[in-house]
Amino acid sequence: MLHSLGYFAAIFIGLSLGIMGGGGSILTVPVLVYLMGVSPVLSTAYSLFVVGSTSAVGASGYFRKGLVSLKTAVVFLMPSLLSVFTVRKVLMPTIPHVLFTAGSIVFTKDLLVLVAFAVLMVAAATSMIRSKQAEEVLDEELHFPHAFNYPLILTIGLVVGTLTGFVGAGGGFLIIPALVLGARLPMKLAVGTSLAIIALNSLIGFTGDLSAGTPIAWTFLLGFLSFALGGIVLGTYLARFIPGARLKPAFGWFTLAMGTFILTKELLFRHA
């Protein structure tokens, strides 16, 4: 039963990516952990592959419409690709399974990943809940002439690459504001460029896992991916009729509830 819900959730992940240009990837790790029974650390690797592949499909549609800024993507990806590959190849394998113990509480690597991911979910949810107000501010900012902000783009690229590598999420809620404010991109161009960045970031991060010898259950992973790809194809079609900005606040509240659930379950009830 849980596996069936997991595959349905994979469709929903792709659907949200197709309609909103981001957001859905933040649910991939919780779905893999709580519905599909995959360990948290391995789930981050699987998430990189699923998020990267679905984002690549979404980005291809934007690219055909001329809505991907290659110059901006290259500048962003220079620090981002280096950091995401380093985290997956070097940092993650060196983190010990047991980090420390406090009485009866054992703080493990898996718990660290879940807590970090839940905190990221809460941050992403806050961004999505405030998306309408934020997008109005961003649109107003575009009326003022500013140069391409290389330090901001490079810095956010480094931060997003590190987060992507550690928790297996795309980081679109950070990328899009950076592209609008730092690279002066219109919103639609920022969404397309963000999907391209997420795709490359995630897939390069996944190669770090492959080179580190992470065991991959390809039959399961490709099956899960096929449902997510079906969702993003459907979502891209529905995006013509459903404005993503209208769905983001509701999706944000759902993501906030999920992040709060993970923090509560893992920190308060795991050892109860």
PDB file of C-alpha atoms in Angstrom:
ATOM      1  CA  MET A   1       0.000   0.000   0.000  1.00  0.00           C
ATOM      2  CA  LEU A   2       2.752   2.449   0.951  1.00  0.00           C
ATOM      3  CA  HIS A   3       4.642   1.663  -2.270  1.00  0.00           C
ATOM      4  CA  SER A   4       1.524   2.449  -4.305  1.00  0.00           C
ATOM      5  CA  LEU A   5       1.269   5.805  -2.530  1.00  0.00           C
ATOM      6  CA  GLY A   6       4.959   6.346  -3.223  1.00  0.00           C
ATOM      7  CA  TYR A   7       4.528   5.922  -6.973  1.00  0.00           C
ATOM      8  CA  PHE A   8       1.497   8.215  -6.907  1.00  0.00           C
ATOM      9  CA  ALA A   9       3.614  10.774  -5.026  1.00  0.00           C
ATOM     10  CA  ALA A  10       6.278  10.470  -7.752  1.00  0.00           C
ATOM     11  CA  ILE A  11       3.658  11.602 -10.279  1.00  0.00           C
ATOM     12  CA  PHE A  12       2.799  14.517  -7.987  1.00  0.00           C
ATOM     13  CA  ILE A  13       6.482  15.485  -7.720  1.00  0.00           C
ATOM     14  CA  GLY A  14       6.802  15.660 -11.503  1.00  0.00           C
ATOM     15  CA  LEU A  15       3.454  17.435 -11.801  1.00  0.00           C
ATOM     16  CA  SER A  16       4.513  20.233  -9.458  1.00  0.00           C
ATOM     17  CA  LEU A  17       7.839  20.633 -11.253  1.00  0.00           C
ATOM     18  CA  GLY A  18       6.036  20.957 -14.563  1.00  0.00           C
ATOM     19  CA  ILE A  19       3.490  23.500 -13.331  1.00  0.00           C
ATOM     20  CA  MET A  20       5.589  25.593 -10.922  1.00  0.00           C
ATOM     21  CA  GLY A  21       9.109  25.065 -12.264  1.00  0.00           C
ATOM     22  CA  GLY A  22      10.269  23.813  -8.873  1.00  0.00           C
ATOM     23  CA  GLY A  23       9.101  22.845  -5.407  1.00  0.00           C
ATOM     24  CA  GLY A  24       8.220  19.216  -6.061  1.00  0.00           C
ATOM     25  CA  SER A  25      11.768  17.988  -5.675  1.00  0.00           C
ATOM     26  CA  ILE A  26      11.681  18.906  -1.989  1.00  0.00           C
ATOM     27  CA  LEU A  27       9.308  15.963  -1.450  1.00  0.00           C
ATOM     28  CA  THR A  28      11.430  13.306  -3.168  1.00  0.00           C
ATOM     29  CA  VAL A  29      13.533  12.300  -0.149  1.00  0.00           C
ATOM     30  CA  PRO A  30      10.573  12.072   2.299  1.00  0.00           C
ATOM     31  CA  VAL A  31       8.630   9.984  -0.240  1.00  0.00           C
ATOM     32  CA  LEU A  32      11.562   7.609  -0.721  1.00  0.00           C
ATOM     33  CA  VAL A  33      12.204   7.311   3.034  1.00  0.00           C
ATOM     34  CA  TYR A  34       8.693   7.087   4.483  1.00  0.00           C
ATOM     35  CA  LEU A  35       6.733   5.495   1.620  1.00  0.00           C
ATOM     36  CA  MET A  36       9.323   3.438  -0.271  1.00  0.00           C
ATOM     37  CA  GLY A  37      11.481   2.344   2.690  1.00  0.00           C
ATOM     38  CA  VAL A  38      14.814   3.617   1.317  1.00  0.00           C
ATOM     39  CA  SER A  39      17.471   4.705   3.841  1.00  0.00           C
ATOM     40  CA  PRO A  40      17.846   8.506   4.225  1.00  0.00           C
ATOM     41  CA  VAL A  41      21.415   8.701   2.892  1.00  0.00           C
ATOM     42  CA  LEU A  42      20.673   6.477  -0.122  1.00  0.00           C
ATOM     43  CA  SER A  43      17.482   8.479  -0.701  1.00  0.00           C
ATOM     44  CA  THR A  44      19.546  11.628  -1.246  1.00  0.00           C
ATOM     45  CA  ALA A  45      21.425   9.837  -4.035  1.00  0.00           C
ATOM     46  CA  TYR A  46      18.214   8.529  -5.620  1.00  0.00           C
ATOM     47  CA  SER A  47      16.672  11.982  -5.291  1.00  0.00           C
ATOM     48  CA  LEU A  48      19.549  13.543  -7.219  1.00  0.00           C
ATOM     49  CA  PHE A  49      18.904  11.175 -10.123  1.00  0.00           C
ATOM     50  CA  VAL A  50      15.123  11.624 -10.107  1.00  0.00           C
ATOM     51  CA  VAL A  51      15.237  15.406  -9.642  1.00  0.00           C
ATOM     52  CA  GLY A  52      17.995  15.801 -12.232  1.00  0.00           C
ATOM     53  CA  SER A  53      16.229  13.701 -14.849  1.00  0.00           C
ATOM     54  CA  THR A  54      12.798  15.281 -14.389  1.00  0.00           C
ATOM     55  CA  SER A  55      14.275  18.795 -14.338  1.00  0.00           C
ATOM     56  CA  ALA A  56      16.165  18.033 -17.562  1.00  0.00           C
ATOM     57  CA  VAL A  57      12.895  17.090 -19.255  1.00  0.00           C
ATOM     58  CA  GLY A  58      11.257  20.276 -17.954  1.00  0.00           C
ATOM     59  CA  ALA A  59      14.237  22.434 -18.963  1.00  0.00           C
ATOM     60  CA  SER A  60      14.208  21.052 -22.512  1.00  0.00           C
ATOM     61  CA  GLY A  61      10.734  22.514 -23.044  1.00  0.00           C
ATOM     62  CA  TYR A  62      11.875  25.935 -21.823  1.00  0.00           C
ATOM     63  CA  PHE A  63      15.045  25.694 -23.939  1.00  0.00           C
ATOM     64  CA  ARG A  64      13.022  25.117 -27.116  1.00  0.00           C
ATOM     65  CA  LYS A  65      11.101  28.309 -26.324  1.00  0.00           C
ATOM     66  CA  GLY A  66      14.317  30.290 -25.796  1.00  0.00           C
ATOM     67  CA  LEU A  67      13.667  30.600 -22.056  1.00  0.00           C
ATOM     68  CA  VAL A  68      17.048  29.410 -20.770  1.00  0.00           C
ATOM     69  CA  SER A  69      19.883  31.920 -20.223  1.00  0.00           C
ATOM     70  CA  LEU A  70      23.047  29.968 -21.028  1.00  0.00           C
ATOM     71  CA  LYS A  71      25.387  32.753 -19.830  1.00  0.00           C
ATOM     72  CA  THR A  72      23.717  32.882 -16.417  1.00  0.00           C
ATOM     73  CA  ALA A  73      23.605  29.096 -16.124  1.00  0.00           C
ATOM     74  CA  VAL A  74      27.334  28.817 -16.846  1.00  0.00           C
ATOM     75  CA  VAL A  75      28.267  31.449 -14.234  1.00  0.00           C
ATOM     76  CA  PHE A  76      26.004  29.826 -11.637  1.00  0.00           C
ATOM     77  CA  LEU A  77      27.176  26.301 -12.367  1.00  0.00           C
ATOM     78  CA  MET A  78      30.931  26.981 -12.078  1.00  0.00           C
ATOM     79  CA  PRO A  79      30.974  26.940  -8.243  1.00  0.00           C
ATOM     80  CA  SER A  80      27.803  24.877  -7.921  1.00  0.00           C
ATOM     81  CA  LEU A  81      28.994  21.810  -9.853  1.00  0.00           C
ATOM     82  CA  LEU A  82      32.313  21.784  -8.000  1.00  0.00           C
ATOM     83  CA  SER A  83      30.641  21.929  -4.583  1.00  0.00           C
ATOM     84  CA  VAL A  84      27.915  19.351  -5.301  1.00  0.00           C
ATOM     85  CA  PHE A  85      30.377  16.811  -6.711  1.00  0.00           C
ATOM     86  CA  THR A  86      32.810  17.351  -3.820  1.00  0.00           C
ATOM     87  CA  VAL A  87      30.061  16.880  -1.220  1.00  0.00           C
ATOM     88  CA  ARG A  88      28.809  13.632  -2.818  1.00  0.00           C
ATOM     89  CA  LYS A  89      32.238  12.199  -3.669  1.00  0.00           C
ATOM     90  CA  VAL A  90      34.296  13.315  -0.659  1.00  0.00           C
ATOM     91  CA  LEU A  91      32.190  14.623   2.244  1.00  0.00           C
ATOM     92  CA  MET A  92      29.230  12.227   2.418  1.00  0.00           C
ATOM     93  CA  PRO A  93      31.305   8.981   2.431  1.00  0.00           C
ATOM     94  CA  THR A  94      33.522  10.324   5.238  1.00  0.00           C
ATOM     95  CA  ILE A  95      30.703  11.196   7.671  1.00  0.00           C
ATOM     96  CA  PRO A  96      30.613   8.440  10.333  1.00  0.00           C
ATOM     97  CA  HIS A  97      27.422   6.460  10.832  1.00  0.00           C
ATOM     98  CA  VAL A  98      27.198   7.469  14.510  1.00  0.00           C
ATOM     99  CA  LEU A  99      28.035  11.124  15.135  1.00  0.00           C
ATOM    100  CA  PHE A 100      27.443  11.328  18.896  1.00  0.00           C
ATOM    101  CA  THR A 101      25.242  10.017  21.685  1.00  0.00           C
ATOM    102  CA  ALA A 102      23.413  11.963  24.376  1.00  0.00           C
ATOM    103  CA  GLY A 103      21.988   9.599  26.973  1.00  0.00           C
ATOM    104  CA  SER A 104      19.664   7.240  25.112  1.00  0.00           C
ATOM    105  CA  ILE A 105      19.661   9.413  21.972  1.00  0.00           C
ATOM    106  CA  VAL A 106      21.984   8.261  19.201  1.00  0.00           C
ATOM    107  CA  PHE A 107      22.500  11.010  16.579  1.00  0.00           C
ATOM    108  CA  THR A 108      23.325   9.146  13.372  1.00  0.00           C
ATOM    109  CA  LYS A 109      24.249  10.162   9.846  1.00  0.00           C
ATOM    110  CA  ASP A 110      20.739   9.226   8.692  1.00  0.00           C
ATOM    111  CA  LEU A 111      19.193  11.433  11.384  1.00  0.00           C
ATOM    112  CA  LEU A 112      21.490  14.331  10.421  1.00  0.00           C
ATOM    113  CA  VAL A 113      20.344  14.092   6.800  1.00  0.00           C
ATOM    114  CA  LEU A 114      16.651  13.978   7.748  1.00  0.00           C
ATOM    115  CA  VAL A 115      16.921  16.914  10.162  1.00  0.00           C
ATOM    116  CA  ALA A 116      18.866  19.006   7.640  1.00  0.00           C
ATOM    117  CA  PHE A 117      16.322  18.127   4.974  1.00  0.00           C
ATOM    118  CA  ALA A 118      13.388  19.044   7.215  1.00  0.00           C
ATOM    119  CA  VAL A 119      14.949  22.429   7.984  1.00  0.00           C
ATOM    120  CA  LEU A 120      15.394  22.986   4.233  1.00  0.00           C
ATOM    121  CA  MET A 121      11.742  22.028   3.688  1.00  0.00           C
ATOM    122  CA  VAL A 122      10.605  24.623   6.218  1.00  0.00           C
ATOM    123  CA  ALA A 123      12.743  27.283   4.499  1.00  0.00           C
ATOM    124  CA  ALA A 124      11.415  26.302   1.071  1.00  0.00           C
ATOM    125  CA  ALA A 125       7.830  26.293   2.378  1.00  0.00           C
ATOM    126  CA  THR A 126       8.235  29.800   3.759  1.00  0.00           C
ATOM    127  CA  SER A 127       9.516  30.939   0.367  1.00  0.00           C
ATOM    128  CA  MET A 128       6.570  29.356  -1.463  1.00  0.00           C
ATOM    129  CA  ILE A 129       3.970  30.696   0.984  1.00  0.00           C
ATOM    130  CA  ARG A 130       5.324  34.204   0.440  1.00  0.00           C
ATOM    131  CA  SER A 131       5.845  33.659  -3.310  1.00  0.00           C
ATOM    132  CA  LYS A 132       3.187  36.099  -4.531  1.00  0.00           C
ATOM    133  CA  GLN A 133       4.515  38.963  -2.427  1.00  0.00           C
ATOM    134  CA  ALA A 134       8.108  38.043  -3.261  1.00  0.00           C
ATOM    135  CA  GLU A 135       7.449  37.909  -7.001  1.00  0.00           C
ATOM    136  CA  GLU A 136       5.814  41.341  -6.865  1.00  0.00           C
ATOM    137  CA  VAL A 137       8.939  42.700  -5.160  1.00  0.00           C
ATOM    138  CA  LEU A 138      11.176  41.016  -7.729  1.00  0.00           C
ATOM    139  CA  ASP A 139       9.141  42.472 -10.594  1.00  0.00           C
ATOM    140  CA  GLU A 140       9.465  45.942  -9.068  1.00  0.00           C
ATOM    141  CA  GLU A 141      13.225  45.465  -8.678  1.00  0.00           C
ATOM    142  CA  LEU A 142      13.547  44.742 -12.403  1.00  0.00           C
ATOM    143  CA  HIS A 143      12.447  48.287 -13.231  1.00  0.00           C
ATOM    144  CA  PHE A 144      15.678  49.638 -11.757  1.00  0.00           C
ATOM    145  CA  PRO A 145      18.868  49.301 -13.807  1.00  0.00           C
ATOM    146  CA  HIS A 146      21.451  47.054 -12.161  1.00  0.00           C
ATOM    147  CA  ALA A 147      24.513  45.296 -13.550  1.00  0.00           C
ATOM    148  CA  PHE A 148      24.876  41.508 -13.633  1.00  0.00           C
ATOM    149  CA  ASN A 149      25.792  40.692 -10.029  1.00  0.00           C
ATOM    150  CA  TYR A 150      28.591  38.132 -10.440  1.00  0.00           C
ATOM    151  CA  PRO A 151      29.460  37.862  -6.701  1.00  0.00           C
ATOM    152  CA  LEU A 152      25.826  37.122  -5.789  1.00  0.00           C
ATOM    153  CA  ILE A 153      25.389  34.516  -8.545  1.00  0.00           C
ATOM    154  CA  LEU A 154      28.693  32.797  -7.679  1.00  0.00           C
ATOM    155  CA  THR A 155      27.934  32.809  -3.931  1.00  0.00           C
ATOM    156  CA  ILE A 156      24.417  31.411  -4.319  1.00  0.00           C
ATOM    157  CA  GLY A 157      25.813  28.836  -6.753  1.00  0.00           C
ATOM    158  CA  LEU A 158      28.254  27.632  -4.105  1.00  0.00           C
ATOM    159  CA  VAL A 159      25.539  27.487  -1.412  1.00  0.00           C
ATOM    160  CA  VAL A 160      23.022  25.692  -3.638  1.00  0.00           C
ATOM    161  CA  GLY A 161      25.624  23.164  -4.784  1.00  0.00           C
ATOM    162  CA  THR A 162      26.496  22.343  -1.188  1.00  0.00           C
ATOM    163  CA  LEU A 163      22.828  21.977  -0.178  1.00  0.00           C
ATOM    164  CA  THR A 164      22.025  19.906  -3.261  1.00  0.00           C
ATOM    165  CA  GLY A 165      24.905  17.580  -2.527  1.00  0.00           C
ATOM    166  CA  PHE A 166      24.043  17.133   1.136  1.00  0.00           C
ATOM    167  CA  VAL A 167      20.258  16.700   1.058  1.00  0.00           C
ATOM    168  CA  GLY A 168      19.566  15.777  -2.573  1.00  0.00           C
ATOM    169  CA  ALA A 169      17.168  18.673  -3.295  1.00  0.00           C
ATOM    170  CA  GLY A 170      17.306  21.059  -6.228  1.00  0.00           C
ATOM    171  CA  GLY A 171      17.212  24.356  -4.337  1.00  0.00           C
ATOM    172  CA  GLY A 172      14.976  26.149  -6.810  1.00  0.00           C
ATOM    173  CA  PHE A 173      13.549  28.349  -4.042  1.00  0.00           C
ATOM    174  CA  LEU A 174      17.059  29.855  -3.687  1.00  0.00           C
ATOM    175  CA  ILE A 175      18.033  29.799  -7.355  1.00  0.00           C
ATOM    176  CA  ILE A 176      15.082  31.720  -8.824  1.00  0.00           C
ATOM    177  CA  PRO A 177      15.374  34.835  -6.588  1.00  0.00           C
ATOM    178  CA  ALA A 178      19.140  34.855  -7.204  1.00  0.00           C
ATOM    179  CA  LEU A 179      18.624  34.736 -10.977  1.00  0.00           C
ATOM    180  CA  VAL A 180      16.019  37.506 -10.923  1.00  0.00           C
ATOM    181  CA  LEU A 181      17.890  39.854  -8.597  1.00  0.00           C
ATOM    182  CA  GLY A 182      21.453  38.927  -9.515  1.00  0.00           C
ATOM    183  CA  ALA A 183      21.179  38.244 -13.252  1.00  0.00           C
ATOM    184  CA  ARG A 184      18.162  40.496 -13.919  1.00  0.00           C
ATOM    185  CA  LEU A 185      16.195  37.692 -15.587  1.00  0.00           C
ATOM    186  CA  PRO A 186      12.409  37.903 -16.133  1.00  0.00           C
ATOM    187  CA  MET A 187      10.511  35.325 -14.084  1.00  0.00           C
ATOM    188  CA  LYS A 188       9.797  32.862 -16.910  1.00  0.00           C
ATOM    189  CA  LEU A 189      13.423  32.974 -18.058  1.00  0.00           C
ATOM    190  CA  ALA A 190      14.548  32.495 -14.458  1.00  0.00           C
ATOM    191  CA  VAL A 191      12.329  29.393 -14.093  1.00  0.00           C
ATOM    192  CA  GLY A 192      13.699  27.810 -17.281  1.00  0.00           C
ATOM    193  CA  THR A 193      17.290  28.611 -16.332  1.00  0.00           C
ATOM    194  CA  SER A 194      16.679  27.293 -12.811  1.00  0.00           C
ATOM    195  CA  LEU A 195      15.447  23.942 -14.154  1.00  0.00           C
ATOM    196  CA  ALA A 196      18.567  23.646 -16.341  1.00  0.00           C
ATOM    197  CA  ILE A 197      20.803  24.412 -13.356  1.00  0.00           C
ATOM    198  CA  ILE A 198      18.954  21.941 -11.114  1.00  0.00           C
ATOM    199  CA  ALA A 199      19.222  19.237 -13.788  1.00  0.00           C
ATOM    200  CA  LEU A 200      22.992  19.581 -14.234  1.00  0.00           C
ATOM    201  CA  ASN A 201      23.648  20.078 -10.519  1.00  0.00           C
ATOM    202  CA  SER A 202      21.683  16.992  -9.517  1.00  0.00           C
ATOM    203  CA  LEU A 203      23.012  14.668 -12.218  1.00  0.00           C
ATOM    204  CA  ILE A 204      26.639  15.711 -11.589  1.00  0.00           C
ATOM    205  CA  GLY A 205      26.048  15.119  -7.884  1.00  0.00           C
ATOM    206  CA  PHE A 206      24.712  11.663  -8.701  1.00  0.00           C
ATOM    207  CA  THR A 207      27.916  10.852 -10.624  1.00  0.00           C
ATOM    208  CA  GLY A 208      29.735  11.596  -7.361  1.00  0.00           C
ATOM    209  CA  ASP A 209      27.748   8.785  -5.746  1.00  0.00           C
ATOM    210  CA  LEU A 210      28.502   6.428  -8.634  1.00  0.00           C
ATOM    211  CA  SER A 211      32.227   7.144  -8.442  1.00  0.00           C
ATOM    212  CA  ALA A 212      32.116   6.651  -4.661  1.00  0.00           C
ATOM    213  CA  GLY A 213      30.642   3.162  -5.173  1.00  0.00           C
ATOM    214  CA  THR A 214      27.136   3.828  -3.829  1.00  0.00           C
ATOM    215  CA  PRO A 215      24.965   0.729  -4.566  1.00  0.00           C
ATOM    216  CA  ILE A 216      22.065   1.639  -6.864  1.00  0.00           C
ATOM    217  CA  ALA A 217      18.897  -0.460  -7.323  1.00  0.00           C
ATOM    218  CA  TRP A 218      18.424   0.544 -10.952  1.00  0.00           C
ATOM    219  CA  THR A 219      15.178  -1.352 -11.568  1.00  0.00           C
ATOM    220  CA  PHE A 220      13.459   0.374  -8.661  1.00  0.00           C
ATOM    221  CA  LEU A 221      15.005   3.777  -9.407  1.00  0.00           C
ATOM    222  CA  LEU A 222      14.075   3.781 -13.105  1.00  0.00           C
ATOM    223  CA  GLY A 223      10.553   2.623 -12.248  1.00  0.00           C
ATOM    224  CA  PHE A 224      10.124   5.473  -9.765  1.00  0.00           C
ATOM    225  CA  LEU A 225      11.587   7.916 -12.291  1.00  0.00           C
ATOM    226  CA  SER A 226       9.117   6.849 -14.981  1.00  0.00           C
ATOM    227  CA  PHE A 227       6.195   7.960 -12.791  1.00  0.00           C
ATOM    228  CA  ALA A 228       7.882  11.304 -12.053  1.00  0.00           C
ATOM    229  CA  LEU A 229       8.549  11.861 -15.774  1.00  0.00           C
ATOM    230  CA  GLY A 230       4.905  11.150 -16.547  1.00  0.00           C
ATOM    231  CA  GLY A 231       3.990  13.771 -13.964  1.00  0.00           C
ATOM    232  CA  ILE A 232       6.272  16.467 -15.395  1.00  0.00           C
ATOM    233  CA  VAL A 233       4.996  15.894 -18.942  1.00  0.00           C
ATOM    234  CA  LEU A 234       1.431  16.285 -17.663  1.00  0.00           C
ATOM    235  CA  GLY A 235       2.420  19.281 -15.534  1.00  0.00           C
ATOM    236  CA  THR A 236       4.109  21.043 -18.465  1.00  0.00           C
ATOM    237  CA  TYR A 237       0.884  20.674 -20.440  1.00  0.00           C
ATOM    238  CA  LEU A 238      -1.319  21.865 -17.554  1.00  0.00           C
ATOM    239  CA  ALA A 239       0.975  24.869 -16.967  1.00  0.00           C
ATOM    240  CA  ARG A 240      -0.683  26.473 -20.005  1.00  0.00           C
ATOM    241  CA  PHE A 241      -3.953  26.635 -18.091  1.00  0.00           C
ATOM    242  CA  ILE A 242      -2.928  26.715 -14.406  1.00  0.00           C
ATOM    243  CA  PRO A 243      -0.677  29.579 -13.204  1.00  0.00           C
ATOM    244  CA  GLY A 244       2.006  28.112 -10.956  1.00  0.00           C
ATOM    245  CA  ALA A 245       1.940  31.226  -8.728  1.00  0.00           C
ATOM    246  CA  ARG A 246      -1.585  30.325  -7.584  1.00  0.00           C
ATOM    247  CA  LEU A 247      -0.531  26.866  -6.450  1.00  0.00           C
ATOM    248  CA  LYS A 248       2.716  27.765  -4.678  1.00  0.00           C
ATOM    249  CA  PRO A 249       1.220  29.053  -1.383  1.00  0.00           C
ATOM    250  CA  ALA A 250      -0.979  25.941  -0.958  1.00  0.00           C
ATOM    251  CA  PHE A 251       1.938  23.672  -1.858  1.00  0.00           C
ATOM    252  CA  GLY A 252       4.086  25.678   0.566  1.00  0.00           C
ATOM    253  CA  TRP A 253       1.718  24.981   3.483  1.00  0.00           C
ATOM    254  CA  PHE A 254       1.778  21.271   2.606  1.00  0.00           C
ATOM    255  CA  THR A 255       5.587  21.300   2.503  1.00  0.00           C
ATOM    256  CA  LEU A 256       5.702  23.154   5.840  1.00  0.00           C
ATOM    257  CA  ALA A 257       3.490  20.469   7.389  1.00  0.00           C
ATOM    258  CA  MET A 258       5.755  17.734   6.003  1.00  0.00           C
ATOM    259  CA  GLY A 259       8.909  19.418   7.297  1.00  0.00           C
ATOM    260  CA  THR A 260       7.362  19.885  10.735  1.00  0.00           C
ATOM    261  CA  PHE A 261       6.247  16.240  10.746  1.00  0.00           C
ATOM    262  CA  ILE A 262       9.780  15.018   9.979  1.00  0.00           C
ATOM    263  CA  LEU A 263      11.360  17.199  12.688  1.00  0.00           C
ATOM    264  CA  THR A 264       8.765  16.096  15.252  1.00  0.00           C
ATOM    265  CA  LYS A 265       8.972  12.404  14.367  1.00  0.00           C
ATOM    266  CA  GLU A 266      12.757  12.193  14.196  1.00  0.00           C
ATOM    267  CA  LEU A 267      13.672  14.419  17.153  1.00  0.00           C
ATOM    268  CA  LEU A 268      10.789  13.909  19.588  1.00  0.00           C
ATOM    269  CA  PHE A 269       9.343  10.463  18.944  1.00  0.00           C
ATOM    270  CA  ARG A 270      12.232   8.434  17.515  1.00  0.00           C
ATOM    271  CA  HIS A 271      13.492   7.595  21.001  1.00  0.00           C
ATOM    272  CA  ALA A 272      10.212   7.945  22.879  1.00  0.00           C
TER     273      ALA A 272
END
